[in-house]
Amino acid sequence: MPLEEIEADLASLGAGIPTWQAEPSMEAAHPVGMIYVIAGSRLGGTVLHKRWQQADDSNVRLAGRFLSQMTDRSCWTDFLVQVSNAQISQSEFIDIVESAKGCFSIFEAACQDVTRKFAYDPPQPRN
């Protein structure tokens, strides 16, 4: 499971799962907008995996469980095929874009939370 891999990677780096200060709401999200972001993040994960493989820091090299699962691009390719064949109205397109923006805001909030924690907290012991 990806969450278990993320938890294990964070533990290797001496960190736990971040907690939300203000959890974003995605109650009315359009699935295509969400899939766009999530499938695209898998594509981006393949790029990050290549960078991770080149890391010199041995501690960073211990935390590659999640990225190692991100090398399959078929999710993105399948999404592109499906969405190119879909009949999407202008109003639905707007909903899709807004949903994708909302999903990106979740990624951004998580990144800011983790960055803030690691930027200002003292380094944690590594296992």
PDB file of N, CA, C and O in Angstrom, residues 5-68:
ATOM      1  N   GLU A   5       4.139   2.582   2.528  1.00  0.00           N
ATOM      2  CA  GLU A   5       5.476   2.865   1.992  1.00  0.00           C
ATOM      3  C   GLU A   5       5.915   4.280   2.360  1.00  0.00           C
ATOM      4  O   GLU A   5       7.069   4.514   2.708  1.00  0.00           O
ATOM      5  N   ILE A   6       4.994   5.230   2.282  1.00  0.00           N
ATOM      6  CA  ILE A   6       5.306   6.615   2.663  1.00  0.00           C
ATOM      7  C   ILE A   6       5.659   6.677   4.146  1.00  0.00           C
ATOM      8  O   ILE A   6       6.645   7.319   4.534  1.00  0.00           O
ATOM      9  N   GLU A   7       4.867   6.018   4.984  1.00  0.00           N
ATOM     10  CA  GLU A   7       5.150   6.002   6.423  1.00  0.00           C
ATOM     11  C   GLU A   7       6.517   5.402   6.705  1.00  0.00           C
ATOM     12  O   GLU A   7       7.275   5.913   7.530  1.00  0.00           O
ATOM     13  N   ALA A   8       6.868   4.316   6.022  1.00  0.00           N
ATOM     14  CA  ALA A   8       8.171   3.673   6.215  1.00  0.00           C
ATOM     15  C   ALA A   8       9.301   4.595   5.759  1.00  0.00           C
ATOM     16  O   ALA A   8      10.339   4.699   6.425  1.00  0.00           O
ATOM     17  N   ASP A   9       9.113   5.288   4.633  1.00  0.00           N
ATOM     18  CA  ASP A   9      10.136   6.222   4.154  1.00  0.00           C
ATOM     19  C   ASP A   9      10.328   7.375   5.131  1.00  0.00           C
ATOM     20  O   ASP A   9      11.458   7.769   5.432  1.00  0.00           O
ATOM     21  N   LEU A  10       9.229   7.927   5.619  1.00  0.00           N
ATOM     22  CA  LEU A  10       9.335   9.021   6.589  1.00  0.00           C
ATOM     23  C   LEU A  10      10.027   8.549   7.863  1.00  0.00           C
ATOM     24  O   LEU A  10      10.857   9.265   8.429  1.00  0.00           O
ATOM     25  N   ALA A  11       9.711   7.334   8.310  1.00  0.00           N
ATOM     26  CA  ALA A  11      10.372   6.786   9.499  1.00  0.00           C
ATOM     27  C   ALA A  11      11.871   6.635   9.254  1.00  0.00           C
ATOM     28  O   ALA A  11      12.685   6.926  10.146  1.00  0.00           O
ATOM     29  N   SER A  12      12.275   6.238   8.049  1.00  0.00           N
ATOM     30  CA  SER A  12      13.698   6.127   7.712  1.00  0.00           C
ATOM     31  C   SER A  12      14.402   7.469   7.801  1.00  0.00           C
ATOM     32  O   SER A  12      15.594   7.539   8.076  1.00  0.00           O
ATOM     33  N   LEU A  13      13.638   8.521   7.560  1.00  0.00           N
ATOM     34  CA  LEU A  13      14.191   9.872   7.618  1.00  0.00           C
ATOM     35  C   LEU A  13      14.007  10.513   8.992  1.00  0.00           C
ATOM     36  O   LEU A  13      14.337  11.678   9.193  1.00  0.00           O
ATOM     37  N   GLY A  14      13.458   9.750   9.934  1.00  0.00           N
ATOM     38  CA  GLY A  14      13.263  10.266  11.290  1.00  0.00           C
ATOM     39  C   GLY A  14      12.052  11.169  11.421  1.00  0.00           C
ATOM     40  O   GLY A  14      12.024  12.060  12.268  1.00  0.00           O
ATOM     41  N   ALA A  15      11.046  10.950  10.599  1.00  0.00           N
ATOM     42  CA  ALA A  15       9.849  11.796  10.625  1.00  0.00           C
ATOM     43  C   ALA A  15       8.605  10.930  10.679  1.00  0.00           C
ATOM     44  O   ALA A  15       8.629   9.766  10.305  1.00  0.00           O
ATOM     45  N   GLY A  16       7.523  11.530  11.130  1.00  0.00           N
ATOM     46  CA  GLY A  16       6.238  10.850  11.137  1.00  0.00           C
ATOM     47  C   GLY A  16       5.321  11.441  10.095  1.00  0.00           C
ATOM     48  O   GLY A  16       5.694  12.354   9.363  1.00  0.00           O
ATOM     49  N   ILE A  17       4.111  10.937  10.051  1.00  0.00           N
ATOM     50  CA  ILE A  17       3.104  11.462   9.129  1.00  0.00           C
ATOM     51  C   ILE A  17       2.724  12.867   9.586  1.00  0.00           C
ATOM     52  O   ILE A  17       2.396  13.067  10.751  1.00  0.00           O
ATOM     53  N   PRO A  18       2.779  13.839   8.687  1.00  0.00           N
ATOM     54  CA  PRO A  18       2.387  15.199   9.079  1.00  0.00           C
ATOM     55  C   PRO A  18       0.892  15.269   9.373  1.00  0.00           C
ATOM     56  O   PRO A  18       0.111  14.493   8.842  1.00  0.00           O
ATOM     57  N   THR A  19       0.531  16.193  10.230  1.00  0.00           N
ATOM     58  CA  THR A  19      -0.882  16.418  10.526  1.00  0.00           C
ATOM     59  C   THR A  19      -1.313  17.719   9.862  1.00  0.00           C
ATOM     60  O   THR A  19      -0.511  18.641   9.704  1.00  0.00           O
ATOM     61  N   TRP A  20      -2.563  17.791   9.458  1.00  0.00           N
ATOM     62  CA  TRP A  20      -3.089  18.980   8.802  1.00  0.00           C
ATOM     63  C   TRP A  20      -3.383  20.053   9.821  1.00  0.00           C
ATOM     64  O   TRP A  20      -3.986  19.787  10.844  1.00  0.00           O
ATOM     65  N   GLN A  21      -2.988  21.276   9.518  1.00  0.00           N
ATOM     66  CA  GLN A  21      -3.416  22.412  10.323  1.00  0.00           C
ATOM     67  C   GLN A  21      -4.806  22.846   9.873  1.00  0.00           C
ATOM     68  O   GLN A  21      -5.631  23.234  10.671  1.00  0.00           O
ATOM     69  N   ALA A  22      -5.041  22.800   8.577  1.00  0.00           N
ATOM     70  CA  ALA A  22      -6.359  23.120   8.013  1.00  0.00           C
ATOM     71  C   ALA A  22      -6.576  22.191   6.829  1.00  0.00           C
ATOM     72  O   ALA A  22      -6.073  22.429   5.737  1.00  0.00           O
ATOM     73  N   GLU A  23      -7.300  21.107   7.062  1.00  0.00           N
ATOM     74  CA  GLU A  23      -7.489  20.087   6.027  1.00  0.00           C
ATOM     75  C   GLU A  23      -8.371  20.615   4.901  1.00  0.00           C
ATOM     76  O   GLU A  23      -9.476  21.098   5.143  1.00  0.00           O
ATOM     77  N   PRO A  24      -7.885  20.529   3.647  1.00  0.00           N
ATOM     78  CA  PRO A  24      -8.692  20.979   2.509  1.00  0.00           C
ATOM     79  C   PRO A  24      -9.911  20.067   2.312  1.00  0.00           C
ATOM     80  O   PRO A  24      -9.850  18.880   2.580  1.00  0.00           O
ATOM     81  N   SER A  25     -10.999  20.634   1.823  1.00  0.00           N
ATOM     82  CA  SER A  25     -12.212  19.864   1.555  1.00  0.00           C
ATOM     83  C   SER A  25     -12.320  19.600   0.062  1.00  0.00           C
ATOM     84  O   SER A  25     -12.140  20.500  -0.751  1.00  0.00           O
ATOM     85  N   MET A  26     -12.632  18.368  -0.285  1.00  0.00           N
ATOM     86  CA  MET A  26     -12.818  18.001  -1.691  1.00  0.00           C
ATOM     87  C   MET A  26     -14.167  17.311  -1.888  1.00  0.00           C
ATOM     88  O   MET A  26     -14.307  16.431  -2.719  1.00  0.00           O
ATOM     89  N   GLU A  27     -15.168  17.726  -1.125  1.00  0.00           N
ATOM     90  CA  GLU A  27     -16.473  17.080  -1.158  1.00  0.00           C
ATOM     91  C   GLU A  27     -17.125  17.099  -2.531  1.00  0.00           C
ATOM     92  O   GLU A  27     -17.744  16.132  -2.940  1.00  0.00           O
ATOM     93  N   ALA A  28     -17.034  18.197  -3.256  1.00  0.00           N
ATOM     94  CA  ALA A  28     -17.713  18.326  -4.541  1.00  0.00           C
ATOM     95  C   ALA A  28     -16.749  18.197  -5.720  1.00  0.00           C
ATOM     96  O   ALA A  28     -16.987  18.748  -6.775  1.00  0.00           O
ATOM     97  N   ALA A  29     -15.689  17.460  -5.547  1.00  0.00           N
ATOM     98  CA  ALA A  29     -14.664  17.357  -6.591  1.00  0.00           C
ATOM     99  C   ALA A  29     -15.134  16.483  -7.755  1.00  0.00           C
ATOM    100  O   ALA A  29     -15.804  15.477  -7.560  1.00  0.00           O
ATOM    101  N   HIS A  30     -14.768  16.895  -8.956  1.00  0.00           N
ATOM    102  CA  HIS A  30     -15.048  16.101 -10.150  1.00  0.00           C
ATOM    103  C   HIS A  30     -13.959  15.023 -10.252  1.00  0.00           C
ATOM    104  O   HIS A  30     -12.776  15.320 -10.170  1.00  0.00           O
ATOM    105  N   PRO A  31     -14.346  13.765 -10.447  1.00  0.00           N
ATOM    106  CA  PRO A  31     -13.352  12.685 -10.471  1.00  0.00           C
ATOM    107  C   PRO A  31     -12.267  12.860 -11.534  1.00  0.00           C
ATOM    108  O   PRO A  31     -11.114  12.509 -11.298  1.00  0.00           O
ATOM    109  N   VAL A  32     -12.609  13.411 -12.689  1.00  0.00           N
ATOM    110  CA  VAL A  32     -11.605  13.565 -13.749  1.00  0.00           C
ATOM    111  C   VAL A  32     -10.516  14.553 -13.315  1.00  0.00           C
ATOM    112  O   VAL A  32      -9.334  14.337 -13.579  1.00  0.00           O
ATOM    113  N   GLY A  33     -10.898  15.607 -12.614  1.00  0.00           N
ATOM    114  CA  GLY A  33      -9.901  16.552 -12.111  1.00  0.00           C
ATOM    115  C   GLY A  33      -8.972  15.911 -11.098  1.00  0.00           C
ATOM    116  O   GLY A  33      -7.770  16.145 -11.094  1.00  0.00           O
ATOM    117  N   MET A  34      -9.550  15.092 -10.233  1.00  0.00           N
ATOM    118  CA  MET A  34      -8.744  14.391  -9.226  1.00  0.00           C
ATOM    119  C   MET A  34      -7.804  13.376  -9.882  1.00  0.00           C
ATOM    120  O   MET A  34      -6.630  13.296  -9.544  1.00  0.00           O
ATOM    121  N   ILE A  35      -8.337  12.613 -10.830  1.00  0.00           N
ATOM    122  CA  ILE A  35      -7.517  11.603 -11.510  1.00  0.00           C
ATOM    123  C   ILE A  35      -6.385  12.267 -12.280  1.00  0.00           C
ATOM    124  O   ILE A  35      -5.261  11.768 -12.304  1.00  0.00           O
ATOM    125  N   TYR A  36      -6.669  13.411 -12.906  1.00  0.00           N
ATOM    126  CA  TYR A  36      -5.635  14.152 -13.629  1.00  0.00           C
ATOM    127  C   TYR A  36      -4.439  14.424 -12.728  1.00  0.00           C
ATOM    128  O   TYR A  36      -3.292  14.185 -13.090  1.00  0.00           O
ATOM    129  N   VAL A  37      -4.697  14.919 -11.530  1.00  0.00           N
ATOM    130  CA  VAL A  37      -3.619  15.265 -10.606  1.00  0.00           C
ATOM    131  C   VAL A  37      -2.920  14.013 -10.082  1.00  0.00           C
ATOM    132  O   VAL A  37      -1.693  13.939 -10.059  1.00  0.00           O
ATOM    133  N   ILE A  38      -3.698  13.025  -9.687  1.00  0.00           N
ATOM    134  CA  ILE A  38      -3.103  11.818  -9.100  1.00  0.00           C
ATOM    135  C   ILE A  38      -2.333  11.017 -10.150  1.00  0.00           C
ATOM    136  O   ILE A  38      -1.210  10.582  -9.901  1.00  0.00           O
ATOM    137  N   ALA A  39      -2.908  10.835 -11.330  1.00  0.00           N
ATOM    138  CA  ALA A  39      -2.203  10.111 -12.390  1.00  0.00           C
ATOM    139  C   ALA A  39      -0.958  10.881 -12.819  1.00  0.00           C
ATOM    140  O   ALA A  39       0.102  10.298 -13.060  1.00  0.00           O
ATOM    141  N   GLY A  40      -1.079  12.207 -12.889  1.00  0.00           N
ATOM    142  CA  GLY A  40       0.083  13.032 -13.234  1.00  0.00           C
ATOM    143  C   GLY A  40       1.164  12.969 -12.175  1.00  0.00           C
ATOM    144  O   GLY A  40       2.354  13.031 -12.482  1.00  0.00           O
ATOM    145  N   SER A  41       0.762  12.824 -10.918  1.00  0.00           N
ATOM    146  CA  SER A  41       1.767  12.732  -9.859  1.00  0.00           C
ATOM    147  C   SER A  41       2.538  11.421  -9.970  1.00  0.00           C
ATOM    148  O   SER A  41       3.711  11.347  -9.627  1.00  0.00           O
ATOM    149  N   ARG A  42       1.891  10.383 -10.472  1.00  0.00           N
ATOM    150  CA  ARG A  42       2.609   9.120 -10.701  1.00  0.00           C
ATOM    151  C   ARG A  42       3.649   9.326 -11.799  1.00  0.00           C
ATOM    152  O   ARG A  42       4.743   8.800 -11.722  1.00  0.00           O
ATOM    153  N   LEU A  43       3.297  10.096 -12.816  1.00  0.00           N
ATOM    154  CA  LEU A  43       4.259  10.397 -13.884  1.00  0.00           C
ATOM    155  C   LEU A  43       5.427  11.190 -13.308  1.00  0.00           C
ATOM    156  O   LEU A  43       6.586  10.875 -13.571  1.00  0.00           O
ATOM    157  N   GLY A  44       5.118  12.205 -12.496  1.00  0.00           N
ATOM    158  CA  GLY A  44       6.176  12.980 -11.853  1.00  0.00           C
ATOM    159  C   GLY A  44       7.002  12.125 -10.907  1.00  0.00           C
ATOM    160  O   GLY A  44       8.202  12.359 -10.720  1.00  0.00           O
ATOM    161  N   GLY A  45       6.378  11.120 -10.310  1.00  0.00           N
ATOM    162  CA  GLY A  45       7.091  10.210  -9.413  1.00  0.00           C
ATOM    163  C   GLY A  45       8.198   9.447 -10.118  1.00  0.00           C
ATOM    164  O   GLY A  45       9.234   9.138  -9.522  1.00  0.00           O
ATOM    165  N   THR A  46       8.014   9.171 -11.404  1.00  0.00           N
ATOM    166  CA  THR A  46       9.078   8.477 -12.147  1.00  0.00           C
ATOM    167  C   THR A  46      10.307   9.367 -12.281  1.00  0.00           C
ATOM    168  O   THR A  46      11.431   8.890 -12.205  1.00  0.00           O
ATOM    169  N   VAL A  47      10.073  10.667 -12.447  1.00  0.00           N
ATOM    170  CA  VAL A  47      11.190  11.621 -12.517  1.00  0.00           C
ATOM    171  C   VAL A  47      11.892  11.705 -11.163  1.00  0.00           C
ATOM    172  O   VAL A  47      13.124  11.658 -11.075  1.00  0.00           O
ATOM    173  N   LEU A  48      11.103  11.808 -10.097  1.00  0.00           N
ATOM    174  CA  LEU A  48      11.688  11.860  -8.753  1.00  0.00           C
ATOM    175  C   LEU A  48      12.441  10.573  -8.422  1.00  0.00           C
ATOM    176  O   LEU A  48      13.484  10.605  -7.767  1.00  0.00           O
ATOM    177  N   HIS A  49      11.925   9.442  -8.892  1.00  0.00           N
ATOM    178  CA  HIS A  49      12.602   8.159  -8.652  1.00  0.00           C
ATOM    179  C   HIS A  49      13.992   8.164  -9.275  1.00  0.00           C
ATOM    180  O   HIS A  49      14.957   7.703  -8.657  1.00  0.00           O
ATOM    181  N   LYS A  50      14.111   8.686 -10.481  1.00  0.00           N
ATOM    182  CA  LYS A  50      15.426   8.759 -11.137  1.00  0.00           C
ATOM    183  C   LYS A  50      16.382   9.646 -10.343  1.00  0.00           C
ATOM    184  O   LYS A  50      17.554   9.313 -10.178  1.00  0.00           O
ATOM    185  N   ARG A  51      15.885  10.776  -9.842  1.00  0.00           N
ATOM    186  CA  ARG A  51      16.732  11.661  -9.024  1.00  0.00           C
ATOM    187  C   ARG A  51      17.121  10.983  -7.723  1.00  0.00           C
ATOM    188  O   ARG A  51      18.242  11.105  -7.253  1.00  0.00           O
ATOM    189  N   TRP A  52      16.157  10.280  -7.109  1.00  0.00           N
ATOM    190  CA  TRP A  52      16.428   9.575  -5.850  1.00  0.00           C
ATOM    191  C   TRP A  52      17.532   8.540  -6.055  1.00  0.00           C
ATOM    192  O   TRP A  52      18.413   8.395  -5.217  1.00  0.00           O
ATOM    193  N   GLN A  53      17.504   7.831  -7.181  1.00  0.00           N
ATOM    194  CA  GLN A  53      18.520   6.812  -7.462  1.00  0.00           C
ATOM    195  C   GLN A  53      19.919   7.412  -7.531  1.00  0.00           C
ATOM    196  O   GLN A  53      20.900   6.720  -7.280  1.00  0.00           O
ATOM    197  N   GLN A  54      20.025   8.687  -7.851  1.00  0.00           N
ATOM    198  CA  GLN A  54      21.321   9.349  -7.981  1.00  0.00           C
ATOM    199  C   GLN A  54      21.758  10.049  -6.698  1.00  0.00           C
ATOM    200  O   GLN A  54      22.835  10.648  -6.662  1.00  0.00           O
ATOM    201  N   ALA A  55      20.971   9.956  -5.640  1.00  0.00           N
ATOM    202  CA  ALA A  55      21.288  10.651  -4.386  1.00  0.00           C
ATOM    203  C   ALA A  55      22.562  10.086  -3.758  1.00  0.00           C
ATOM    204  O   ALA A  55      22.800   8.880  -3.767  1.00  0.00           O
ATOM    205  N   ASP A  56      23.382  10.991  -3.220  1.00  0.00           N
ATOM    206  CA  ASP A  56      24.611  10.595  -2.545  1.00  0.00           C
ATOM    207  C   ASP A  56      24.399  10.323  -1.063  1.00  0.00           C
ATOM    208  O   ASP A  56      25.168   9.595  -0.454  1.00  0.00           O
ATOM    209  N   ASP A  57      23.366  10.905  -0.485  1.00  0.00           N
ATOM    210  CA  ASP A  57      23.095  10.773   0.942  1.00  0.00           C
ATOM    211  C   ASP A  57      22.539   9.381   1.230  1.00  0.00           C
ATOM    212  O   ASP A  57      21.471   9.009   0.743  1.00  0.00           O
ATOM    213  N   SER A  58      23.245   8.618   2.047  1.00  0.00           N
ATOM    214  CA  SER A  58      22.816   7.247   2.333  1.00  0.00           C
ATOM    215  C   SER A  58      21.485   7.218   3.073  1.00  0.00           C
ATOM    216  O   SER A  58      20.705   6.276   2.912  1.00  0.00           O
ATOM    217  N   ASN A  59      21.205   8.236   3.890  1.00  0.00           N
ATOM    218  CA  ASN A  59      19.913   8.289   4.574  1.00  0.00           C
ATOM    219  C   ASN A  59      18.770   8.494   3.592  1.00  0.00           C
ATOM    220  O   ASN A  59      17.710   7.901   3.729  1.00  0.00           O
ATOM    221  N   VAL A  60      18.993   9.324   2.602  1.00  0.00           N
ATOM    222  CA  VAL A  60      17.976   9.543   1.572  1.00  0.00           C
ATOM    223  C   VAL A  60      17.756   8.248   0.790  1.00  0.00           C
ATOM    224  O   VAL A  60      16.630   7.883   0.479  1.00  0.00           O
ATOM    225  N   ARG A  61      18.824   7.528   0.525  1.00  0.00           N
ATOM    226  CA  ARG A  61      18.714   6.278  -0.236  1.00  0.00           C
ATOM    227  C   ARG A  61      17.899   5.228   0.518  1.00  0.00           C
ATOM    228  O   ARG A  61      17.326   4.330  -0.090  1.00  0.00           O
ATOM    229  N   LEU A  62      17.822   5.337   1.850  1.00  0.00           N
ATOM    230  CA  LEU A  62      17.015   4.405   2.635  1.00  0.00           C
ATOM    231  C   LEU A  62      15.523   4.654   2.462  1.00  0.00           C
ATOM    232  O   LEU A  62      14.706   3.787   2.759  1.00  0.00           O
ATOM    233  N   ALA A  63      15.161   5.839   2.002  1.00  0.00           N
ATOM    234  CA  ALA A  63      13.757   6.248   1.941  1.00  0.00           C
ATOM    235  C   ALA A  63      13.231   6.253   0.513  1.00  0.00           C
ATOM    236  O   ALA A  63      12.739   7.252   0.021  1.00  0.00           O
ATOM    237  N   GLY A  64      13.309   5.126  -0.156  1.00  0.00           N
ATOM    238  CA  GLY A  64      12.856   5.073  -1.539  1.00  0.00           C
ATOM    239  C   GLY A  64      11.751   4.074  -1.806  1.00  0.00           C
ATOM    240  O   GLY A  64      11.468   3.758  -2.956  1.00  0.00           O
ATOM    241  N   ARG A  65      11.121   3.598  -0.758  1.00  0.00           N
ATOM    242  CA  ARG A  65      10.074   2.587  -0.942  1.00  0.00           C
ATOM    243  C   ARG A  65       8.926   3.117  -1.809  1.00  0.00           C
ATOM    244  O   ARG A  65       8.501   2.469  -2.760  1.00  0.00           O
ATOM    245  N   PHE A  66       8.425   4.283  -1.451  1.00  0.00           N
ATOM    246  CA  PHE A  66       7.288   4.844  -2.185  1.00  0.00           C
ATOM    247  C   PHE A  66       7.680   5.187  -3.620  1.00  0.00           C
ATOM    248  O   PHE A  66       6.974   4.841  -4.568  1.00  0.00           O
ATOM    249  N   LEU A  67       8.804   5.861  -3.806  1.00  0.00           N
ATOM    250  CA  LEU A  67       9.214   6.255  -5.158  1.00  0.00           C
ATOM    251  C   LEU A  67       9.471   5.045  -6.043  1.00  0.00           C
ATOM    252  O   LEU A  67       9.262   5.108  -7.253  1.00  0.00           O
ATOM    253  N   SER A  68       9.914   3.951  -5.458  1.00  0.00           N
ATOM    254  CA  SER A  68      10.164   2.746  -6.256  1.00  0.00           C
ATOM    255  C   SER A  68       8.876   2.174  -6.829  1.00  0.00           C
ATOM    256  O   SER A  68       8.901   1.466  -7.837  1.00  0.00           O
TER     257      SER A  68
END
